[in-house]
XYZ file of C-alpha atoms in Angstrom:
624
model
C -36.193 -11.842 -42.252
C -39.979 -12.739 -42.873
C -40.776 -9.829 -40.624
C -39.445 -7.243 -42.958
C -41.682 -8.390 -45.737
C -44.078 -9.007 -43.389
C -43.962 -5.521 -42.625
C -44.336 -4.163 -45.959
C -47.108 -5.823 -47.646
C -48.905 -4.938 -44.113
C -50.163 -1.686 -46.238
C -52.422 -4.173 -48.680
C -53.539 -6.449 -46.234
C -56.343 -4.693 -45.413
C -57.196 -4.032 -49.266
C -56.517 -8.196 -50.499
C -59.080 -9.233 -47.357
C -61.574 -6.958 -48.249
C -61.481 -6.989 -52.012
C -61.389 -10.654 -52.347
C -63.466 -12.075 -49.287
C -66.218 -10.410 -49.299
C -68.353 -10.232 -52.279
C -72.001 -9.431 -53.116
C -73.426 -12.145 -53.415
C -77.094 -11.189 -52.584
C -77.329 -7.251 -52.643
C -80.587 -5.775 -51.032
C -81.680 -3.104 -52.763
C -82.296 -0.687 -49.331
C -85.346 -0.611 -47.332
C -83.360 -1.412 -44.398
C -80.888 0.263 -42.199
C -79.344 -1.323 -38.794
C -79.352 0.818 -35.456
C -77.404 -1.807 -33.496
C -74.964 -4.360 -34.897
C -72.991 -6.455 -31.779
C -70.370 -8.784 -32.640
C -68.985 -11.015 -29.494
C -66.098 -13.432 -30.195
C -63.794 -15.991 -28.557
C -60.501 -16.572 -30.000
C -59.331 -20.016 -29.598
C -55.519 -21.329 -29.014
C -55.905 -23.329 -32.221
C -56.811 -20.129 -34.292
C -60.732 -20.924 -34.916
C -63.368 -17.983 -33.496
C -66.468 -19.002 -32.325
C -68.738 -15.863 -33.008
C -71.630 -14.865 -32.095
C -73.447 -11.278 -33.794
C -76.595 -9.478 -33.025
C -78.110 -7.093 -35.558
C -80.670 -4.950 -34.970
C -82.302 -4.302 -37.888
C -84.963 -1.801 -38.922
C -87.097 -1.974 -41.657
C -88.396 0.926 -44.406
C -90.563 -1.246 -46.349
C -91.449 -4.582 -46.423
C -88.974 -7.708 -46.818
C -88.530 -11.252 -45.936
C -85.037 -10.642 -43.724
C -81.657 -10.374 -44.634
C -78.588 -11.952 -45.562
C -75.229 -12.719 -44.064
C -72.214 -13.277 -46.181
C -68.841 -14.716 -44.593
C -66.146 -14.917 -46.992
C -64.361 -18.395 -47.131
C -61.001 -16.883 -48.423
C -58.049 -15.047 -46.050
C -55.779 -12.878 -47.923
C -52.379 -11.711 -47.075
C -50.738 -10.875 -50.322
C -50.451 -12.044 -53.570
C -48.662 -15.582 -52.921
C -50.314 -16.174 -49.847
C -54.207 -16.825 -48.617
C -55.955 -19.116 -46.643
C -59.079 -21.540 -47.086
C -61.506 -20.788 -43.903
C -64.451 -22.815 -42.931
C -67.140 -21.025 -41.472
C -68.992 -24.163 -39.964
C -71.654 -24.842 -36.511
C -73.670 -21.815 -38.137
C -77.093 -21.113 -36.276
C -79.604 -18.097 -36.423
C -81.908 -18.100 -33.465
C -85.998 -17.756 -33.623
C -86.033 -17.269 -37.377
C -85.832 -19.618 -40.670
C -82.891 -19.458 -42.377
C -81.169 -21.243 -44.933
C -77.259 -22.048 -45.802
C -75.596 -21.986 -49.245
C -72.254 -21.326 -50.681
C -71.710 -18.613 -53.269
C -68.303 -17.004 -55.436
C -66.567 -18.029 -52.180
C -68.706 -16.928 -49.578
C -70.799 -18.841 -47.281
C -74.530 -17.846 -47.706
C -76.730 -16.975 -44.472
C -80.446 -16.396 -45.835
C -82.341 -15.324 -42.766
C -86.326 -15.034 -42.783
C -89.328 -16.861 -44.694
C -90.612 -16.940 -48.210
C -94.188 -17.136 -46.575
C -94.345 -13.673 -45.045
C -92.946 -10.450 -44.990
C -92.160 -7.839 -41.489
C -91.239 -3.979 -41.352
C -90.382 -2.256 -38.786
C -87.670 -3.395 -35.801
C -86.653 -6.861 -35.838
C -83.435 -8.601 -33.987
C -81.584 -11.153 -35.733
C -79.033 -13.335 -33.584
C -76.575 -15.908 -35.439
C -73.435 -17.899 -34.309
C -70.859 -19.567 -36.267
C -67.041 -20.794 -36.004
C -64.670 -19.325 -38.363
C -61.947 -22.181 -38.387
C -58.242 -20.662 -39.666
C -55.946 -23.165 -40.987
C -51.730 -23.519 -39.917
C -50.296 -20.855 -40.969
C -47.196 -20.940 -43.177
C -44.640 -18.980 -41.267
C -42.179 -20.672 -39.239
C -41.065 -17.332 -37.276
C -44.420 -16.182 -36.127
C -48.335 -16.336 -35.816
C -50.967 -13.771 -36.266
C -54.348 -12.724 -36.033
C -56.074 -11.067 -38.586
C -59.752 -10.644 -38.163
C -62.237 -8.341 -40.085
C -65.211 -7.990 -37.238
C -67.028 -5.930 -39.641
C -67.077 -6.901 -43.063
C -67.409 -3.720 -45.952
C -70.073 -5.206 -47.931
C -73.168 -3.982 -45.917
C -74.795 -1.825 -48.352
C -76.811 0.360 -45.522
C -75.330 2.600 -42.501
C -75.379 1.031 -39.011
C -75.952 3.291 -36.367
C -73.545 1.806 -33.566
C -71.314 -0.623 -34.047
C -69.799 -2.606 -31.016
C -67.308 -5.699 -30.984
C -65.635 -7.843 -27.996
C -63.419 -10.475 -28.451
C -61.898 -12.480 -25.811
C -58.679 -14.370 -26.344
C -58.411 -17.751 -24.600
C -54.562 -17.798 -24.530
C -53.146 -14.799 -22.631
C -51.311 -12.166 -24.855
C -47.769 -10.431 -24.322
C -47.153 -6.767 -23.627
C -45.411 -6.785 -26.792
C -48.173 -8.834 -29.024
C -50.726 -6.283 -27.201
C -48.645 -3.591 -28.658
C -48.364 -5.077 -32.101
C -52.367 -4.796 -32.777
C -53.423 -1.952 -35.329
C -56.860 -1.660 -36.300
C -57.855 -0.413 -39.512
C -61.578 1.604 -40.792
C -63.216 2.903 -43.439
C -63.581 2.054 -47.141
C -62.115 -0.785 -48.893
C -58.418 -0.634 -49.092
C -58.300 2.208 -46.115
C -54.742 1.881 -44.214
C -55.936 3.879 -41.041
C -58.731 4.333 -38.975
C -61.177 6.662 -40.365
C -64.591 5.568 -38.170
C -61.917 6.484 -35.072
C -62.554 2.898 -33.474
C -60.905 3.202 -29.979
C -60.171 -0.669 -29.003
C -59.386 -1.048 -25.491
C -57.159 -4.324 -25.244
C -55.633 -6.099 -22.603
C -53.674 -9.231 -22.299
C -57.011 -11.615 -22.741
C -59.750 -9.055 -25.110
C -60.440 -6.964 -27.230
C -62.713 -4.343 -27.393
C -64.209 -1.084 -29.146
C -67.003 0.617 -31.368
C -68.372 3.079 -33.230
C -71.217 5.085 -34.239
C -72.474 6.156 -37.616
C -70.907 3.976 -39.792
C -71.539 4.440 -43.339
C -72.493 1.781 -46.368
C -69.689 -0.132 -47.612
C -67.711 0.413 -44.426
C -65.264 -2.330 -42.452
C -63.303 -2.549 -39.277
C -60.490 -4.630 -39.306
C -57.778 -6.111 -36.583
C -54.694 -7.204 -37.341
C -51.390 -7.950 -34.811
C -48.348 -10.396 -34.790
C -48.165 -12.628 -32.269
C -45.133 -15.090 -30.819
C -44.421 -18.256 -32.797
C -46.259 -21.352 -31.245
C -49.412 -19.000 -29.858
C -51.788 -21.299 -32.061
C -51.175 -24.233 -31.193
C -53.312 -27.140 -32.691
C -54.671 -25.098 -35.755
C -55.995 -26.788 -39.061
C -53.139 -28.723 -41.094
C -52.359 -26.781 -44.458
C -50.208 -29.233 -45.662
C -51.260 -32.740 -47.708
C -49.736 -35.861 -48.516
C -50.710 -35.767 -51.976
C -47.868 -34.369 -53.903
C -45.512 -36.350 -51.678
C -47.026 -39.519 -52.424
C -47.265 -38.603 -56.342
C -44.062 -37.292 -56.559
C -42.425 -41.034 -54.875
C -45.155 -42.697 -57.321
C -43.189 -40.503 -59.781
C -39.734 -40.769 -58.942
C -40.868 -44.907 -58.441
C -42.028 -45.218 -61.792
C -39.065 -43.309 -63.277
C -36.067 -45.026 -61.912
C -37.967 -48.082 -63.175
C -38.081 -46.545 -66.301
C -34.637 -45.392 -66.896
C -33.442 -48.604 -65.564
C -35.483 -50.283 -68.088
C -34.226 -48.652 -70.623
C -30.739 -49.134 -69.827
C -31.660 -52.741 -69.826
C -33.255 -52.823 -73.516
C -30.540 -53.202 -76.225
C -30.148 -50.382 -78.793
C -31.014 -52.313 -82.467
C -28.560 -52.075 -84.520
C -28.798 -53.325 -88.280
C -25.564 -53.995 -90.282
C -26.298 -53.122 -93.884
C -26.308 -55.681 -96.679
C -24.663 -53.709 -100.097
C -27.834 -53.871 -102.652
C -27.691 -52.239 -105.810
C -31.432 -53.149 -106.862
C -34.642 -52.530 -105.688
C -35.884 -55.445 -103.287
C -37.762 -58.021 -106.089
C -40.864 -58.654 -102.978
C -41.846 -55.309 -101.530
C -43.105 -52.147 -103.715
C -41.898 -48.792 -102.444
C -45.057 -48.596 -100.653
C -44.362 -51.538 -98.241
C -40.804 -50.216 -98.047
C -41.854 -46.528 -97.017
C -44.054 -48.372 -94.412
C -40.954 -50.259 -93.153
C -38.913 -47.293 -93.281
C -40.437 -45.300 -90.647
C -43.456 -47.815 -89.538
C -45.324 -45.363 -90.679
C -47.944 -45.346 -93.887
C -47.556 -42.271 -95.296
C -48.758 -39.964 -98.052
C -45.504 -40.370 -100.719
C -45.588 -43.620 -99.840
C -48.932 -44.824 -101.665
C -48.263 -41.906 -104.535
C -44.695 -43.889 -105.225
C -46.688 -46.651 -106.334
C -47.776 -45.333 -109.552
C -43.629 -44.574 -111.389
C -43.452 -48.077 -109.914
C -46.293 -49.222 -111.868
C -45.263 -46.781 -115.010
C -41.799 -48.729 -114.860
C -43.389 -52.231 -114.660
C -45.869 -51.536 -117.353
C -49.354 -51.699 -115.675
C -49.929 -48.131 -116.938
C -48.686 -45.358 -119.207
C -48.540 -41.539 -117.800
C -48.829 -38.561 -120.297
C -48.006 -35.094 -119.489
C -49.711 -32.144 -120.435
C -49.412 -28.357 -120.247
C -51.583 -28.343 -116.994
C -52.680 -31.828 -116.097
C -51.367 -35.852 -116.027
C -53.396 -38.538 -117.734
C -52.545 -41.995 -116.293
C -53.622 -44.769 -118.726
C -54.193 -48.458 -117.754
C -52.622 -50.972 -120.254
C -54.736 -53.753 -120.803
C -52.281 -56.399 -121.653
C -51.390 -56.438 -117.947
C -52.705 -57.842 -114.960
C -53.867 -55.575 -112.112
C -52.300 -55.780 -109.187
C -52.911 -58.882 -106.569
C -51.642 -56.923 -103.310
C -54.585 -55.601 -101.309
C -53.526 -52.289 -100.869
C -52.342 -52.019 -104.347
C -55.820 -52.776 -105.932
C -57.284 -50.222 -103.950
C -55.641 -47.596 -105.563
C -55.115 -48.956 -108.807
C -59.292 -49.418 -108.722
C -59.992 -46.021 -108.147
C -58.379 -45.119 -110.382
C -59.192 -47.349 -113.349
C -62.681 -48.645 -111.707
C -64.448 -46.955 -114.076
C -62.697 -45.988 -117.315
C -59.384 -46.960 -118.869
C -57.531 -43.577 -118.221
C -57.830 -40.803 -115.568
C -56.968 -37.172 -115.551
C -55.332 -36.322 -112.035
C -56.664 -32.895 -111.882
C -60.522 -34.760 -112.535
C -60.047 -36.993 -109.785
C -63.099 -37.543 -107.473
C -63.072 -37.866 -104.155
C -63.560 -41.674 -104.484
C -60.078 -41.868 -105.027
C -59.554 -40.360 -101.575
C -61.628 -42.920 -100.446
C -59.071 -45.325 -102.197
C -56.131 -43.998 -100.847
C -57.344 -43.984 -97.214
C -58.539 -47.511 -97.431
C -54.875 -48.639 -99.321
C -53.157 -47.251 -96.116
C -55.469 -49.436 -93.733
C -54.525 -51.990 -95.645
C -51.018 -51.990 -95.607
C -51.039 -51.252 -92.196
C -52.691 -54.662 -91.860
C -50.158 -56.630 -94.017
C -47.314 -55.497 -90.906
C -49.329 -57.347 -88.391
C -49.193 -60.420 -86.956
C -45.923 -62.385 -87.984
C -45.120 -59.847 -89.879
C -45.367 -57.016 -87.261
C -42.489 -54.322 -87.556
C -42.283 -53.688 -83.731
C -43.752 -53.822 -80.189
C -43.502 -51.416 -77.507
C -41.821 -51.878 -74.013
C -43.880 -52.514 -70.718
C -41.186 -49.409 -70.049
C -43.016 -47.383 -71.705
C -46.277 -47.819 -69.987
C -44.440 -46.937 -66.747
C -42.547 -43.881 -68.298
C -46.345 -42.260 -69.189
C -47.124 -43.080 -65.344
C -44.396 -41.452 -63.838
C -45.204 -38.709 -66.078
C -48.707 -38.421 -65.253
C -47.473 -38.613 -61.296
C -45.362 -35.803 -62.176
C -48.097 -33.955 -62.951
C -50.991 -34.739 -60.411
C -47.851 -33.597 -57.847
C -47.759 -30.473 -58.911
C -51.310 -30.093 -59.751
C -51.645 -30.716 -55.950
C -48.868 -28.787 -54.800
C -50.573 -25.708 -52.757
C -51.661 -25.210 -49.709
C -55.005 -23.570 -50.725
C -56.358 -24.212 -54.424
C -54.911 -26.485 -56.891
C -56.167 -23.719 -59.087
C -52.932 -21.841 -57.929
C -51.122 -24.506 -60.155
C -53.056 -24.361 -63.353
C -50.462 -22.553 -65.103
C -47.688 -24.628 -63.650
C -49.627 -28.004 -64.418
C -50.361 -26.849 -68.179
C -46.768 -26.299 -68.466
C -45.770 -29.508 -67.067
C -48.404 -31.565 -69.414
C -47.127 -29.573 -71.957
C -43.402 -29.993 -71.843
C -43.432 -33.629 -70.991
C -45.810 -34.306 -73.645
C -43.567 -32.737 -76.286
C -40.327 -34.080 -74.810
C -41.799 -37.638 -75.411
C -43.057 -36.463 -78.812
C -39.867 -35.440 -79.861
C -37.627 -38.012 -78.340
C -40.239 -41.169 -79.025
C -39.590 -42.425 -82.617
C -39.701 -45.711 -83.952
C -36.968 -48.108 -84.054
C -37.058 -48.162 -86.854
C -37.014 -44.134 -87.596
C -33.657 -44.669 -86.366
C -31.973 -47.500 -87.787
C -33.076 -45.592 -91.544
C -32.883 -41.973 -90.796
C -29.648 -42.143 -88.247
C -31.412 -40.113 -85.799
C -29.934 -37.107 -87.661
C -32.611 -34.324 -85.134
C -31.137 -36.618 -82.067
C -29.143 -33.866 -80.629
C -31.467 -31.301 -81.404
C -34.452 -33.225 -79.521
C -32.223 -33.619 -76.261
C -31.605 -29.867 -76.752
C -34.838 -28.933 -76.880
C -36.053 -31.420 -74.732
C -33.189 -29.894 -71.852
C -34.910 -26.299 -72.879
C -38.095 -27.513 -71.672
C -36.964 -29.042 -68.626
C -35.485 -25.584 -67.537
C -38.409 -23.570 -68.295
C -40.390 -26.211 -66.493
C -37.837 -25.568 -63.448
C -37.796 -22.365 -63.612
C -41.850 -22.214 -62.929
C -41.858 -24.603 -59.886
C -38.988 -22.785 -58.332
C -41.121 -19.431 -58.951
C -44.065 -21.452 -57.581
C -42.108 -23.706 -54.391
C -40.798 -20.218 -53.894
C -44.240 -18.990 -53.240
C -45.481 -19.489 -49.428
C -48.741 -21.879 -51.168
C -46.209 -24.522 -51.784
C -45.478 -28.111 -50.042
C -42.909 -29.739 -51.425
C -39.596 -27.824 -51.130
C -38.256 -27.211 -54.439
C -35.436 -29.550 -54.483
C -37.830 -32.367 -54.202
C -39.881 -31.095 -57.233
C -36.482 -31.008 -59.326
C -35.694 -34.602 -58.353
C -39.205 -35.593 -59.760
C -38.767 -34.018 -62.803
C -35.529 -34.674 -63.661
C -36.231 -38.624 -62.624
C -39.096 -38.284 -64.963
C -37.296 -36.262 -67.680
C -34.389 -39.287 -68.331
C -36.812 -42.002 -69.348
C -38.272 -39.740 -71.979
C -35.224 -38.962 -73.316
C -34.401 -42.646 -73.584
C -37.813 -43.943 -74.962
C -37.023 -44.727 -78.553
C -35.435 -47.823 -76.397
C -38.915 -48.922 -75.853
C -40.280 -49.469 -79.182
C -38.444 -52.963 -79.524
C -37.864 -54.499 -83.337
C -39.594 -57.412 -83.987
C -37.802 -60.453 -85.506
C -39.111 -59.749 -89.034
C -37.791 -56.027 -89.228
C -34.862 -57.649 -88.178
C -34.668 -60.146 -91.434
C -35.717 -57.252 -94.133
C -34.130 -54.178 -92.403
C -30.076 -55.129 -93.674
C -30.947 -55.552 -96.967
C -33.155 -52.516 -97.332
C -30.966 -50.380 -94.994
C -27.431 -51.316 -97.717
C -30.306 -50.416 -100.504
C -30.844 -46.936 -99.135
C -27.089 -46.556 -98.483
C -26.299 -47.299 -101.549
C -29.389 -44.790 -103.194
C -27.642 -42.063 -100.737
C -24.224 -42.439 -101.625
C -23.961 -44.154 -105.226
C -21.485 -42.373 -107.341
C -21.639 -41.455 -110.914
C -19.377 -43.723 -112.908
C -21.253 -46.971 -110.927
C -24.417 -45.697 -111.685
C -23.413 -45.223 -115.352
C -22.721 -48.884 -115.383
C -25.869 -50.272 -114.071
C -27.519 -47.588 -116.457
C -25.348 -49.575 -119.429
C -26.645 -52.822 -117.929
C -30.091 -51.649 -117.145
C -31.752 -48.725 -119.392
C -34.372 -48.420 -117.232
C -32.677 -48.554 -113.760
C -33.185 -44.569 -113.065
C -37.168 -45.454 -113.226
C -37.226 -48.448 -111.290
C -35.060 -47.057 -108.384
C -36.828 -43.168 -108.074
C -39.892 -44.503 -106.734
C -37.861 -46.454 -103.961
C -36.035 -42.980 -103.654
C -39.258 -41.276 -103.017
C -40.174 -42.948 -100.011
C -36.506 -42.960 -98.704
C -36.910 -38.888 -98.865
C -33.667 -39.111 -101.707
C -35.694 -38.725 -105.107
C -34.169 -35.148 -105.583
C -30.507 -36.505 -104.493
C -30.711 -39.563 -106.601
C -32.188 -37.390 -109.766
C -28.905 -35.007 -109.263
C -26.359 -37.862 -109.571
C -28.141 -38.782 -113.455
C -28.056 -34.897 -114.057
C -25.144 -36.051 -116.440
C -26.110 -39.711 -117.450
C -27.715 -39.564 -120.611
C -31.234 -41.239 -120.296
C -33.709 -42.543 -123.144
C -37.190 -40.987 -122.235
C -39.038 -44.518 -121.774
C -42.233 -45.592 -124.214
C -44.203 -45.436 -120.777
C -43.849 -42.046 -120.630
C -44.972 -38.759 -122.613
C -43.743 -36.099 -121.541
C -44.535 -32.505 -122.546
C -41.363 -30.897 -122.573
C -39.145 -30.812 -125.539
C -35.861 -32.436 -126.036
C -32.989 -32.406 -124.712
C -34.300 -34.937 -122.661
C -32.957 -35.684 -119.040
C -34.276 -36.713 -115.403
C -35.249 -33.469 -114.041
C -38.370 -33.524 -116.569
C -39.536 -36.470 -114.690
C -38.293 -35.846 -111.268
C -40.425 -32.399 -112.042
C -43.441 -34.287 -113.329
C -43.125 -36.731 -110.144
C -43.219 -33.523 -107.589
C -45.387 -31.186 -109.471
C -47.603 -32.905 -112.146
C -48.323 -35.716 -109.707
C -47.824 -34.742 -106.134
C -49.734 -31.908 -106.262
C -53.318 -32.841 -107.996
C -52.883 -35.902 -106.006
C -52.520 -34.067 -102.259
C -55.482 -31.051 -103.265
C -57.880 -34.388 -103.860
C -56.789 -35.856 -100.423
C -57.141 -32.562 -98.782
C -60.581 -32.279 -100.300
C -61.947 -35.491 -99.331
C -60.619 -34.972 -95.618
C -62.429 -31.728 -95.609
C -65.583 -33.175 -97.272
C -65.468 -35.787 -94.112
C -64.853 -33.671 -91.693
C -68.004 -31.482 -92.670
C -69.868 -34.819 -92.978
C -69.135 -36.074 -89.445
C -69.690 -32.414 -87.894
C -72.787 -31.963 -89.979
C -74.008 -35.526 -88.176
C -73.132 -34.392 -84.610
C -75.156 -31.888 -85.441
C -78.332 -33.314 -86.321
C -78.671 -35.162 -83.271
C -78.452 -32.204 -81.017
C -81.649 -29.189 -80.568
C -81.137 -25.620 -79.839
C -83.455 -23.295 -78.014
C -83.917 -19.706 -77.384
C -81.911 -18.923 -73.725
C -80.112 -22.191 -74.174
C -76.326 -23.165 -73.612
C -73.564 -22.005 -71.466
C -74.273 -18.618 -68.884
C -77.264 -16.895 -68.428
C -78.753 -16.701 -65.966
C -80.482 -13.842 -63.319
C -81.517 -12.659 -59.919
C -83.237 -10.241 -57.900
C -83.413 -9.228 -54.144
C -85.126 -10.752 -50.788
């Protein structure tokens, strides 16, 4: 029963409302104390208290007036608080001006243009409007009339609130009040209250600084009536936008036809595509190995002749060859050879990074247009939306603070992000690599879901929440199929379609080749290892298809100078491919994305001006 618990965080009420609402916000520093401080309240049937306080002040020394901080924030315990509005204020016969501060509305009460000492009598009103509260067995009142963060003593203290819905002989019963220092859990100033069925009253006398008095009672369900809704209709409408755009989704999905390419046997390289356009087509992706794979391919067809060394690669162009027509092709091949006739890899500038980032912007413009690999499903659009619904609903799932849900939200953003990072993969990803992770992705992916559930059921199981929690599970779980299904989206286009069989019984064939029908084409073709490794390469089988001619005898080709000894055999070039090459080749790339990277920060930089006291914090203040 709620009233159990109820019972037993009673013992930090007083400490959450008083350590959390009320907060310095302007701190005199003294020349002041108050003989006489009045507070007269009416409690409303819709839980809002119109108050009304006069404070007798007296001053030591001269000052413009005082302030008056009401805290904007009602706590009961951890997992539940309230957002007041403290609204209608007024001060009569004196200027005074109204702010908001670290959660407390501001009161400033006197003039900048002159200063008093002495006696003076300051007289405000204000409405303290409570919100619903969240309990569905009971209501109650909880009312500091003297807040702890006067930093002087008050001489007499005196407080009378009148209740305009009668109370019980229980509910009269129930009321405690609590005095003293923060956190205090009896009632050290020994306030007597005198209530009856329609007020409250009491005082007391020589109240120190930093002091509070506090009331706090359980009344009957259905006492406020009328109060302040808590509750909002924007996670409910974000989580059906969700659960909407899901179903849509998934059904979508459903609709779209898996691709599937039948393989066309192919012993041979395809005659119209270098390994570079095939790694492209492979995973629609222009990658690294791919552009590297170009230059065994251009060592087998003769456009260049590559000499190994003890610590380096020299790649010489032969001149009784043409250069190479394809776009992205004579980008690298020109910075390379743009200015002399052979290169050292480990002496390659950062020109050739250049090179290498314009050859992959242009092959990524040869798959366009007719030749485009794929498109992606309207599905898809709607699959980010419910996603993003998903998200904004539990963002906005509290009945206080959506900063209550920051952790929840990240986590959300988070796991749906990486579920559709790990599930989305091109079509064509899957028709090449068999979608060998699948099963570890909808693992994963399931992981994330729970851990996702297992937050919003610690948060829906928190009083702050709206939606109940089965709701929240139905958005998320809605939202959670599509992603799992979204490779669906990215749709083939008509020309993968035509190249993919051919390519696909090519790879099949690199994969699963055995010995004695390689030794054939070998016998038919002395070159074949050479022209098919740098197909390999982009496939991801260049170390696979080097093991099956660990026992095929192989002439080392004139191309080719390599600066191990003989026996000859194809680990000396697979190891001259993945060392010699690879790595000269990725440190230059690495430094010419680090040398732009300093470039554009070093711009950003020189447009913006710094200044002494300048940037983020800061800041000062002083007293009134």
């Amino acid at each position: 029963m709620f009233k159990l618990n109820f019972k037993k965080v009673l013992a930090f009420l007083f400490a959450f409302i008083l350590c959390f609402g009320c907060i310095d916000v302007y701190a005199d520093d003294g020349g002041y104390t108050i003989d006489d401080y009045n507070v007269n309240a009416i409690y409303h049937s819709n839980n809002t208290i119109d108050v009304k306080e006069v404070i007798d002040v007296n001053f030591s020394s001269y000052r413009h007036g005082i302030y008056r901080n009401i805290p904007e924030t009602m706590y009961i315990n951890r997992d539940e608080k309230y957002k007041l509005k403290i609204q209608d204020i007024n001060v009569f016969n004196d200027e005074y001006d109204v702010d908001y501060d670290s959660g407390n509305r501001v009161i400033q009460i006197g003039s900048e243009d002159y200063t008093i000492i002495g006696p003076h009598t300051y007289t405000l009103t204000y409405t303290i409007v409570i919100p619903e509260d969240y309990h569905s067995d009971l209501d109650f009142i909880y009312y500091s009339v003297l807040g702890n963060n006067w930093n002087t003593t008050i001489s007499h203290f005196n407080f009378d609130i009148q209740f305009e819905k009668a109370l019980t002989e229980d509910e009269m019963s129930n009321i405690e009040v609590f005095s003293g220092s923060l956190g205090n859990q009896s009632n050290d100033l020994n306030v007597t209250p005198i209530i009856t069925s329609t007020s409250i009253r009491g005082s007391a006398y020589d109240i120190g600084a930093k002091q509070a008095i506090t009331l706090f009672g359980e009344l009957r369900q259905g006492y406020f009536v009328g109060a302040k809704q808590t509750t909002s209709k924007i996670p409910f409408i974000f989580l059906g936008l969700a659960v909407l755009f899901g179903l849509y989704s998934l059904i979508r999905a459903l609709l779209l036809k898996k691709t599937h390419i039948t393989p066309i046997v192919n012993f041979y390289p395809p005659k119209d595509m270098d390994p570079a356009m095939v790694g492209t087509i492979v995973d629609e992706s222009v990658d690294q190995e791919d552009l590297m794979a170009l230059i065994p391919y251009w060592a087998s067809k003769g456009y260049l002749t590559i000499s190994e060394t003890e610590d380096d690669l020299v790649l010489t162009k032969q001149e009784n060859h043409e250069p190479p027509i394809l776009k992205h092709q004579k980008k690298i091949y020109n910075g390379l050879f743009k200015t002399k006739n052979s290169v050292k890899l480990s002496k390659l500038s950062s020109k050739f990074g250049k090179a290498m980032d314009d050859a992959k912007e242009a092959l990524n413009d040869e798959f366009s247009g007719d030749k485009k690999l794929s498109t992606i499903d309207h599905g898809f659009v709607t699959c980010i939306l419910a996603m993003i619904c998903m998200i904004v609903c539990i963002l906005f799932n509290t009945r206080y603070s959506i900063v209550d849900n920051l952790i929840e939200t990240i986590l959300a953003t988070f796991s749906f992000v990486l579920m559709m990072v790990l599930n989305y993969s091109a079509a064509a990803t899957n028709v090449f690599n068999k979608n060998k992770l699948g099963v570890l992705k909808k693992v994963l992916s399931a992981a994330f879901i729970l851990i996702l559930a297992y937050f919003i059921y610690r948060q829906c199981q928190s009083i702050l929440s709206i939606v109940p929690f089965e709701f929240m599970m139905i958005g998320i779980v809605v939202v959670s199929l599509p992603i799992l299904l979204c490779p669906r989206f990215n749709v083939v286009s008509d020309y993968f379609k035509s190249v993919a069989p051919e390519l696909l019984g090519f790879k099949d064939f690199v994969e699963k080749a055995e010995v004695p029908q390689l030794e054939r084409l070998s016998m038919e073709n002395p070159s074949y290892y050479y022209d098919v490794i740098p197909y390999a390469m982009v496939f991801g089988l260049s170390e696979m298809w080097t093991k099956k001619f660990s026992t095929i005898p192989l002439a080392q080709p004139d191309w080719y100078d390599s600066y191990y000894s003989d026996p000859y055999s194809s680990y000396f070039y697979y190891r001259m491919l993945t060392r010699s090459m690879y790595e000269p080749i990725h440190q230059n790339l690495l430094d010419y994305q680090t040398e732009q990277m300093k470039s554009t920060a070093d711009s950003m930089g020189s447009s913006f001006g710094g200044f002494s006291g300048g940037g983020a914090g800061g800041g000062g203040g002083g007293s009134w």
